[in-house]
PDB file of C-alpha atoms and ligand atoms in Angstrom:
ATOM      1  CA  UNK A   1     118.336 101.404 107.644  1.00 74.00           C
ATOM      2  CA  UNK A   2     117.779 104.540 105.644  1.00 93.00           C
ATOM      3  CA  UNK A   3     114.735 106.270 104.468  1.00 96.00           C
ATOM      4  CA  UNK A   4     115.938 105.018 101.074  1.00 97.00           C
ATOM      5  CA  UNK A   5     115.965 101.707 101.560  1.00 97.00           C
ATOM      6  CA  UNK A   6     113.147 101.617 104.166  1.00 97.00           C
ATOM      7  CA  UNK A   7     111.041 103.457 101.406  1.00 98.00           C
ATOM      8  CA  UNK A   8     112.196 101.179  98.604  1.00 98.00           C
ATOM      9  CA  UNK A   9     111.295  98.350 100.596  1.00 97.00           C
ATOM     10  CA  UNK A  10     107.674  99.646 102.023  1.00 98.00           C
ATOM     11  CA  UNK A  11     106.975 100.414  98.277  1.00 98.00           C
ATOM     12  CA  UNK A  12     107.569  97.300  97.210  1.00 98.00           C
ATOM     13  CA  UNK A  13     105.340  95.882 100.045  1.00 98.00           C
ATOM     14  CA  UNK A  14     102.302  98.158  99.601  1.00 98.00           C
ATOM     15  CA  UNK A  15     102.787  97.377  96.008  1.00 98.00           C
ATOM     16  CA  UNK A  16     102.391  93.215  96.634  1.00 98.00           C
ATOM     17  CA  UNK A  17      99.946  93.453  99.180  1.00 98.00           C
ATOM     18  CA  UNK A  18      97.491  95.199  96.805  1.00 98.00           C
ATOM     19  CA  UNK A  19      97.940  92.802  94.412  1.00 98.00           C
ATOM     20  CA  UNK A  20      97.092  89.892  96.883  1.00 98.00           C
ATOM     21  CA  UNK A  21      94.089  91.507  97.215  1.00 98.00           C
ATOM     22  CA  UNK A  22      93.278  91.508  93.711  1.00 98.00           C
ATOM     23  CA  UNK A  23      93.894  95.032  93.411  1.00 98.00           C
ATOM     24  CA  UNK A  24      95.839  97.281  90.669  1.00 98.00           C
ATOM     25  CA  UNK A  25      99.092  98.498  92.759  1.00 98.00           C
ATOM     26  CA  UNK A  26      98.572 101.835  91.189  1.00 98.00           C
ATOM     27  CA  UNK A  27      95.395 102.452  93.037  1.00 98.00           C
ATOM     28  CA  UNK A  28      97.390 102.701  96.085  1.00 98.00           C
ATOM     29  CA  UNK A  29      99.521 105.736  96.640  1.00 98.00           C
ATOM     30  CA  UNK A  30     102.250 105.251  99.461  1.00 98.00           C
ATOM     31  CA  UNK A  31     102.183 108.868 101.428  1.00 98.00           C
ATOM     32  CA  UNK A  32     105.384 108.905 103.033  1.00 98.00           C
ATOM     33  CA  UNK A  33     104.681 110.716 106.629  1.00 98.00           C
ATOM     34  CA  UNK A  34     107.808 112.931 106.946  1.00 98.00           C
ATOM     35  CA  UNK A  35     106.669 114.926 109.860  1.00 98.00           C
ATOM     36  CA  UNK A  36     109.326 114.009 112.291  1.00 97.00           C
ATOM     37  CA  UNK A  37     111.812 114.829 109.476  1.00 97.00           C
ATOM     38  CA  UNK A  38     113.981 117.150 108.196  1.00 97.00           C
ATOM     39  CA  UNK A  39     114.478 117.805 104.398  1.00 98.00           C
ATOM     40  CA  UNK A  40     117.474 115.866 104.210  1.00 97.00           C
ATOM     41  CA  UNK A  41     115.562 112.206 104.957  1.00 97.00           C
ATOM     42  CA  UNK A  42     112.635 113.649 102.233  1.00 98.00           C
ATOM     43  CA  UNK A  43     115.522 114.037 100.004  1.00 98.00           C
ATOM     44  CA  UNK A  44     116.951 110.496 100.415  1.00 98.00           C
ATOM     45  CA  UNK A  45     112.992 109.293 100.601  1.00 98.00           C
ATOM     46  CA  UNK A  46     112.662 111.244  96.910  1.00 98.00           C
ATOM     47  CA  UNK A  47     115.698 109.381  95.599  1.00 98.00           C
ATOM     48  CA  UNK A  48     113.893 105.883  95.989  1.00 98.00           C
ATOM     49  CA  UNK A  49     111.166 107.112  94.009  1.00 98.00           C
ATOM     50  CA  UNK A  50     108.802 108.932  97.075  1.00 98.00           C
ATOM     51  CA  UNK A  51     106.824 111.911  95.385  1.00 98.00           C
ATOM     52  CA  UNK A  52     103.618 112.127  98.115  1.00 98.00           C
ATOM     53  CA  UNK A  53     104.507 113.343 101.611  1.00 98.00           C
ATOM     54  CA  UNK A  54     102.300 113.835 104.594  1.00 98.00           C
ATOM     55  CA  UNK A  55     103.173 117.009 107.450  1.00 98.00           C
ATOM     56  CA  UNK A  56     100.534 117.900 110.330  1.00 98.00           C
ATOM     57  CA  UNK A  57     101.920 121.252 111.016  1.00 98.00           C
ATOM     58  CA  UNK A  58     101.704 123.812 108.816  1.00 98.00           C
ATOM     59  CA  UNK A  59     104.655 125.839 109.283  1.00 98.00           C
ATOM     60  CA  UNK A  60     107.014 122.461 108.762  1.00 98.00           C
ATOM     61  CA  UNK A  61     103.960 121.725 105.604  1.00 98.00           C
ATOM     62  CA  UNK A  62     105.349 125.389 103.941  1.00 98.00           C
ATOM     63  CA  UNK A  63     108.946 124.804 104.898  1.00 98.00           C
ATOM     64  CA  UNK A  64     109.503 121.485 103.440  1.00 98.00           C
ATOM     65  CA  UNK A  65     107.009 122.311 100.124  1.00 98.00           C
ATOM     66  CA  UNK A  66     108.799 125.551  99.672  1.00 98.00           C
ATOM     67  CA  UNK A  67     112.618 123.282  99.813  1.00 98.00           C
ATOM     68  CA  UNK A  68     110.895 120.376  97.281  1.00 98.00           C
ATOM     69  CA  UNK A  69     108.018 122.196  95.321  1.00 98.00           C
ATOM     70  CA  UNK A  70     108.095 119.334  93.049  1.00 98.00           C
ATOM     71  CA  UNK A  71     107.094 116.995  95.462  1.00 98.00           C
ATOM     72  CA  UNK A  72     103.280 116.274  96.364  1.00 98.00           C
ATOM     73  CA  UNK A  73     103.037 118.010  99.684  1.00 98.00           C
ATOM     74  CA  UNK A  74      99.619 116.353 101.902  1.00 99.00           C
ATOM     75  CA  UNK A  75      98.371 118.311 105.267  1.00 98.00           C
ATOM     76  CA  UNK A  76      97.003 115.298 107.355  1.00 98.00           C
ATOM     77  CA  UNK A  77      97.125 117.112 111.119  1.00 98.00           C
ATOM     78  CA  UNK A  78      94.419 118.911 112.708  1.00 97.00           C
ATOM     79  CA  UNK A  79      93.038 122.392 110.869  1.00 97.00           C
ATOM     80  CA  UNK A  80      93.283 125.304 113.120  1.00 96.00           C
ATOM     81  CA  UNK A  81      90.974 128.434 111.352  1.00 97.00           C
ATOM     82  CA  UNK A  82      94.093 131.303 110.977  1.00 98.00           C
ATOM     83  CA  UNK A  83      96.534 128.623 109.820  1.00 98.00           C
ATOM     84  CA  UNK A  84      93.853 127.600 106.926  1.00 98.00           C
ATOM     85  CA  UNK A  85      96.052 130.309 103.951  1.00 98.00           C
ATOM     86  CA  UNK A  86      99.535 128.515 104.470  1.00 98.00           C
ATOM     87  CA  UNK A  87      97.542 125.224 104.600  1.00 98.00           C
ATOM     88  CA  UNK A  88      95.541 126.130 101.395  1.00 98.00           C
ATOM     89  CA  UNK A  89      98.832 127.770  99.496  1.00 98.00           C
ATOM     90  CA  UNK A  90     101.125 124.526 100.142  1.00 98.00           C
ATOM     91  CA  UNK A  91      98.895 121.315 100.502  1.00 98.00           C
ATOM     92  CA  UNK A  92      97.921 119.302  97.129  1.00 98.00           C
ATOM     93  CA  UNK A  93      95.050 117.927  99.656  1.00 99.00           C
ATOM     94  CA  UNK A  94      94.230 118.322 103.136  1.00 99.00           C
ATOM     95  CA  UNK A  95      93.290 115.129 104.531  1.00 98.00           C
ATOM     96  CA  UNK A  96      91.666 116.555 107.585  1.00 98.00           C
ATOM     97  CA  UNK A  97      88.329 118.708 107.261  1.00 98.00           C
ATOM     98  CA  UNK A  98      85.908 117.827 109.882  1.00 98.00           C
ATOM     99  CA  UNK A  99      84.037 121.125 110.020  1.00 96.00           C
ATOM    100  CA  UNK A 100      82.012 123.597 107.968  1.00 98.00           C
ATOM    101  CA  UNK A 101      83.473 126.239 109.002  1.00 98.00           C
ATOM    102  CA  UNK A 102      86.621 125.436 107.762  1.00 98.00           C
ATOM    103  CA  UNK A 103      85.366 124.649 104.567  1.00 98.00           C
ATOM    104  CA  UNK A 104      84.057 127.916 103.720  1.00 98.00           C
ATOM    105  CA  UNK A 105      87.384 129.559 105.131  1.00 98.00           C
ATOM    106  CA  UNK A 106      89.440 127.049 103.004  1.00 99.00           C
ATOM    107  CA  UNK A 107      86.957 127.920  99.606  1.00 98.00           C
ATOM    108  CA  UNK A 108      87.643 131.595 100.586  1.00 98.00           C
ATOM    109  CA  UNK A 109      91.416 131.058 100.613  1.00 98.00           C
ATOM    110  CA  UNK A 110      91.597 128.807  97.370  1.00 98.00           C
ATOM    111  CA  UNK A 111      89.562 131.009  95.252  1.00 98.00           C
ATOM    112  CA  UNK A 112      91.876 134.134  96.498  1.00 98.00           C
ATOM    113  CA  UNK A 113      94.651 131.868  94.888  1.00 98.00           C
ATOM    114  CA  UNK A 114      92.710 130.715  92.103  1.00 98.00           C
ATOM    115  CA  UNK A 115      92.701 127.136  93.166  1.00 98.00           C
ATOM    116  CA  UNK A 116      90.339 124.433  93.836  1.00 98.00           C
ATOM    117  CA  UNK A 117      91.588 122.760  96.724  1.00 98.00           C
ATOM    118  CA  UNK A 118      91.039 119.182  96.932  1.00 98.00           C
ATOM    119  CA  UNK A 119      89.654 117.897 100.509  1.00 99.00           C
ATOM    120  CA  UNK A 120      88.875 114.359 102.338  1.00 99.00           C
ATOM    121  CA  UNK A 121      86.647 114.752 104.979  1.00 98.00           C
ATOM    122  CA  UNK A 122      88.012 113.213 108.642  1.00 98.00           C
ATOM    123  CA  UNK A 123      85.580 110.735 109.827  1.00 98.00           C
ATOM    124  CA  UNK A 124      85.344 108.698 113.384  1.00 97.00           C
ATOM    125  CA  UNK A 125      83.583 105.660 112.494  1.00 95.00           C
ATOM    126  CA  UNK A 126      82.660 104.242 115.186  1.00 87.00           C
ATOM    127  CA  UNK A 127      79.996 107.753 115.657  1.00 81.00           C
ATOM    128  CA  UNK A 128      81.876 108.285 118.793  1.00 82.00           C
ATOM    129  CA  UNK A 129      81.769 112.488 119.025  1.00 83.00           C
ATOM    130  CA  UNK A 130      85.195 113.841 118.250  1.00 84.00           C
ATOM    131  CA  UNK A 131      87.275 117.154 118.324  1.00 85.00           C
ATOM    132  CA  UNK A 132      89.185 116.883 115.213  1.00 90.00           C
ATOM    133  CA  UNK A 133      86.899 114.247 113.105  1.00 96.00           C
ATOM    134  CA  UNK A 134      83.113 113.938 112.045  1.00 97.00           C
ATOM    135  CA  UNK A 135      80.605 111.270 113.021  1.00 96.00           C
ATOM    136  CA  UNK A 136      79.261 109.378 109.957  1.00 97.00           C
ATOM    137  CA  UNK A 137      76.185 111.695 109.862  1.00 96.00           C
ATOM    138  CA  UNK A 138      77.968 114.803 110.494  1.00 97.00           C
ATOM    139  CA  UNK A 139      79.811 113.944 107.390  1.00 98.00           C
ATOM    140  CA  UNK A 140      77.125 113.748 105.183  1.00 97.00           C
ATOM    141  CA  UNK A 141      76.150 116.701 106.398  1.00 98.00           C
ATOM    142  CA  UNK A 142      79.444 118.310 105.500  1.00 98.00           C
ATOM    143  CA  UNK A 143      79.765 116.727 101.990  1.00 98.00           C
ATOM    144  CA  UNK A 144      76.973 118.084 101.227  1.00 97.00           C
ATOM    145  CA  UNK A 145      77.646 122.212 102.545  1.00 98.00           C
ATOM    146  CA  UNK A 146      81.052 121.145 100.408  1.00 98.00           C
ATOM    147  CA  UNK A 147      79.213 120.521  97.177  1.00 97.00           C
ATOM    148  CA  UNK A 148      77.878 123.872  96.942  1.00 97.00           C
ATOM    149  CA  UNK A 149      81.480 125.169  97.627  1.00 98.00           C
ATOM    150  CA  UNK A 150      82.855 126.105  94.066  1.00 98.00           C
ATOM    151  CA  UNK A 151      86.906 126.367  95.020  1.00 98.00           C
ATOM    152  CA  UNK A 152      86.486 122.688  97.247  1.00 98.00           C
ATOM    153  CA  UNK A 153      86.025 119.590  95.954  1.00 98.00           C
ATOM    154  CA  UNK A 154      85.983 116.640  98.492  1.00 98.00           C
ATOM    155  CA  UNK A 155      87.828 113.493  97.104  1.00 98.00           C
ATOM    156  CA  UNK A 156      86.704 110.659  99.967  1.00 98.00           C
ATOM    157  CA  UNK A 157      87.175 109.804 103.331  1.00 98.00           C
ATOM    158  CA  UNK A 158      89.925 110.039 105.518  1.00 98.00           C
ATOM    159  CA  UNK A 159      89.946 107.714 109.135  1.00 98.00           C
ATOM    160  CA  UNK A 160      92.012 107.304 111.623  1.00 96.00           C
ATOM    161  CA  UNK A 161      91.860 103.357 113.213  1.00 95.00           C
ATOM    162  CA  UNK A 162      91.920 103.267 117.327  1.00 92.00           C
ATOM    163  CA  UNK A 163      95.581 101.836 118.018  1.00 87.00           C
ATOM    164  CA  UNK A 164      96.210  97.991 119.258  1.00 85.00           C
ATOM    165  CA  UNK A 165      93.166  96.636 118.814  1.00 90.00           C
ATOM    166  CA  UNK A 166      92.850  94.434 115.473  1.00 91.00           C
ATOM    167  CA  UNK A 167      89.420  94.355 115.467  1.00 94.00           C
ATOM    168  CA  UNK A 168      88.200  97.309 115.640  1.00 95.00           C
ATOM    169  CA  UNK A 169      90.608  98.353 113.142  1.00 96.00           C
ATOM    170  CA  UNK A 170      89.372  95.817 110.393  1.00 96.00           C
ATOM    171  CA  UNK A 171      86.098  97.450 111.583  1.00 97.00           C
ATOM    172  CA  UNK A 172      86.819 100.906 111.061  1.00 97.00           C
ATOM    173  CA  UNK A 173      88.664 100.242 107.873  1.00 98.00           C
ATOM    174  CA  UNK A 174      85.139  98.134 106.724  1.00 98.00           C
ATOM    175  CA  UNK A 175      83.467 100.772 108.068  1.00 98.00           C
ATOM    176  CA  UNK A 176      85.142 103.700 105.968  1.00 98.00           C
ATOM    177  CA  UNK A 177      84.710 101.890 102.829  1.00 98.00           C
ATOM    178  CA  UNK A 178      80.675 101.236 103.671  1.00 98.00           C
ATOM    179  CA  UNK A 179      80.286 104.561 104.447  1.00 98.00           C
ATOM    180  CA  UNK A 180      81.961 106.129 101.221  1.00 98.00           C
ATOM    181  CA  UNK A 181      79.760 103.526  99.151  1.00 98.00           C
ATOM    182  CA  UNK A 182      76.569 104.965 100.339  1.00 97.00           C
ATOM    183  CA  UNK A 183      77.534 108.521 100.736  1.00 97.00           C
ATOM    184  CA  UNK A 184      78.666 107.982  96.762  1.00 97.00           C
ATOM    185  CA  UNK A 185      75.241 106.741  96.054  1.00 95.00           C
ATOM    186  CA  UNK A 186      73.024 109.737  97.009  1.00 89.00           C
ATOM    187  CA  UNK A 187      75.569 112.076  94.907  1.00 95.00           C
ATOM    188  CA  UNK A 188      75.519 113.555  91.456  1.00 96.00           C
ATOM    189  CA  UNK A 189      77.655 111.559  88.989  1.00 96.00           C
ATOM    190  CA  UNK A 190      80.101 114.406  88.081  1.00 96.00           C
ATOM    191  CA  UNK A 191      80.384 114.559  92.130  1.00 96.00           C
ATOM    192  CA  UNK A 192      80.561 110.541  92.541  1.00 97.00           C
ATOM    193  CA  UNK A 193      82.934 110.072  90.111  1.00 97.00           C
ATOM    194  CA  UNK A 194      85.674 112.411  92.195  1.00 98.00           C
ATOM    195  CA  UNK A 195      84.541 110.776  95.573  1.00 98.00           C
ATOM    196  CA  UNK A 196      86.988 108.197  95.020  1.00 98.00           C
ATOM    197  CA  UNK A 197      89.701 108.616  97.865  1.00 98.00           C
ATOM    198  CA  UNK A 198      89.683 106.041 100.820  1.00 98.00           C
ATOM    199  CA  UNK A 199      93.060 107.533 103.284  1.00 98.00           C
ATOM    200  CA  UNK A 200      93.538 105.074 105.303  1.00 98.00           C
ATOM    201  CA  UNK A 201      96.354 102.774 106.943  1.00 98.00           C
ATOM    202  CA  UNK A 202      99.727 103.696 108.704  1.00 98.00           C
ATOM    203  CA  UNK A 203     102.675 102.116 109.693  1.00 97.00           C
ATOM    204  CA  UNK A 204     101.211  99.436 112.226  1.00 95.00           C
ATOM    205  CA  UNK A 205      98.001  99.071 109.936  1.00 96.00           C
ATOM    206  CA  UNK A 206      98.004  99.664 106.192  1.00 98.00           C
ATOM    207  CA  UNK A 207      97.520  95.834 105.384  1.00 98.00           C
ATOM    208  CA  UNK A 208      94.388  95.463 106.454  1.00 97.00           C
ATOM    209  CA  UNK A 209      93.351  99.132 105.273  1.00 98.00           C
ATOM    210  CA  UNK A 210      94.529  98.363 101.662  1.00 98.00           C
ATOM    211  CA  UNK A 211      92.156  94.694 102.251  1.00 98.00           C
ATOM    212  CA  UNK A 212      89.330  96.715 102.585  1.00 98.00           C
ATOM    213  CA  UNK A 213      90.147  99.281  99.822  1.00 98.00           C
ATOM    214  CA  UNK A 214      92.358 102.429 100.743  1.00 98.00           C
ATOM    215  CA  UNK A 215      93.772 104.083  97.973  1.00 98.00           C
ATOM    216  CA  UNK A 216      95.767 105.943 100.453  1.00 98.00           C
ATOM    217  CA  UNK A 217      98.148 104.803 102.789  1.00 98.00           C
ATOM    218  CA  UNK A 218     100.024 107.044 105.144  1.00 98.00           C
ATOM    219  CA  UNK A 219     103.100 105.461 106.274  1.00 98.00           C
ATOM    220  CA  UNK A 220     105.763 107.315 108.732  1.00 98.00           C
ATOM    221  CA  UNK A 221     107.746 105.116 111.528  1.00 97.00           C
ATOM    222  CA  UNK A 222     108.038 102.401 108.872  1.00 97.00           C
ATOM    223  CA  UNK A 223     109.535 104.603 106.534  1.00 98.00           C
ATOM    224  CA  UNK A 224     111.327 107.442 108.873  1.00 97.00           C
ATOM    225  CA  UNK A 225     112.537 105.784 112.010  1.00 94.00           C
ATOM    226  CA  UNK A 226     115.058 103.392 112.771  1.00 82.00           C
ATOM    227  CA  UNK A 227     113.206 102.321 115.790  1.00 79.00           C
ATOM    228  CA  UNK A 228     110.418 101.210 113.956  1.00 83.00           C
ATOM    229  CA  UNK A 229     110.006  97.184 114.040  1.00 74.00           C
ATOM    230  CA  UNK A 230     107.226  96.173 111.596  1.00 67.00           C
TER     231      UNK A 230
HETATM  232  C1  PLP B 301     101.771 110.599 112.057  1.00 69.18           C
HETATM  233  C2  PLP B 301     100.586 110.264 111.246  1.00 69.18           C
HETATM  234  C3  PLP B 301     100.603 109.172 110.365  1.00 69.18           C
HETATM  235  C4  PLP B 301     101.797 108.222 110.256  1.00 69.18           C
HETATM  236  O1  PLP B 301     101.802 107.400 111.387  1.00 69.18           O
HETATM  237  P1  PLP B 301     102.948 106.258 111.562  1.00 69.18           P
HETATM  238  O2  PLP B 301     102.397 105.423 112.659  1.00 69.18           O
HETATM  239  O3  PLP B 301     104.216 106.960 111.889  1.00 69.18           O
HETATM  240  O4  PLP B 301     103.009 105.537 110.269  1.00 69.18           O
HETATM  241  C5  PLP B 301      99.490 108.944 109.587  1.00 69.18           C
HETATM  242  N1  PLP B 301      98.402 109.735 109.672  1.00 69.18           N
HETATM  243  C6  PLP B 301      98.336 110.783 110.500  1.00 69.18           C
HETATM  244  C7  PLP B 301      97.117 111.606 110.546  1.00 69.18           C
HETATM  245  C8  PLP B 301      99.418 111.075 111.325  1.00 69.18           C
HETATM  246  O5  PLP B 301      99.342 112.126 112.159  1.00 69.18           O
END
């Protein structure tokens, strides 16, 4: 199978499974994960119909956005502070803030390019401390340092569900959606009404994320390796 097809076929699955759940297909953008790929697979992934890729690592983020800059280029991995610039210059969205003090360095970087630069915040649901995501409270803590940010604007939630476990993953997926409701309640309405982002689901679990309401799925194996079995 190729990324074509695979992509072709995952589309048309995402696409279905929203609608089983009573929800409009186009509130569910596929993010094709293409960080274990070169530009060649993106390129075959683009030709069935794939605009919205996902990289963790910046350097492969600025390579792959500076071969397709008409693609939709998403950073997903974990922020490191000097890397924040390349990050900033390339991403359409970085799915992974977790701390303030990235925020202010990526607000310093997007106003030196004359950007806003669109943000989810990285959240561990279960409140379980984390290196490279915020507990429930600590993210209400950073949407709000974020609101006073003029060149960041966060768009929702981004989680991560604990592997294996089918449970705990319908739980973290409920869990993300709860959260974003009540964080969404305490804001302004011109801040509310750009809160709408739920990124959640990958290859093993973007059923039950798209149940509970993701509006972001971010699919790699599925869609990028042949040893993938859905
Ligand atoms: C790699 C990765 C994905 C895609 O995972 P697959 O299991 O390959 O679908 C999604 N989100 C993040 C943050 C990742 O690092």
């Amino acid at each position: 199978m190729s990324a074509f097809e695979n992509y072709r076929r995952i589309a048309q699955d995402v696409a279905r499974c929203a609608q089983e759940n009573g929800r409009n297909p186009e509130d569910v953008n596929l993010i094709a994960v293409s960080k274990t790929v070169g530009v060649p697979q993106v390129e075959d992934a683009v030709r069935a119909g794939a605009h919205h890729f996902g990289e963790n690592r910046p350097e492969l983020l600025a390579e792959k956005s500076e071969a397709l800059p008409d693609e939709n280029w998403h950073f997903i991995g974990n922020i490191q502070s000097r890397r924040i610039p390349q990050i900033v210059q390339h991403a359409c969205l970085i799915h992974s803030l977790y701390q303030e003090s990235h925020a202010d360095k990526i607000n310093a970087a997007a106003a030196e390019m004359g950007k806003v630069q669109d943000v989810l915040i990285e959240v561990n649901v279960s409140g379980e401390e984390s290196k490279i995501a915020a507990t429930p409270e600590e993210a209400r803590a950073l949407l709000d340092h974020c609101l006073a940010l003029p060149n960041v604007r966060v768009r929702g939630l981004m989680t991560m569900a604990p592997q294996g476990d089918p449970q705990a993953v319908e739980q973290t997926f409920a869990g993300l959606a709860a959260l974003a409701d009540s964080m969404r309640e305490g804001m302004a309405q011109s801040d509310a009404e750009v809160f709408t982002e739920l990124s959640m689901g990958m290859s093993e679990d973007w059923q039950q994320a798209i149940k509970h309401g993701a509006t972001m799925v971010r699919i790699g194996r599925a869609i990028f390796s042949d040893a993938f079995v859905g």
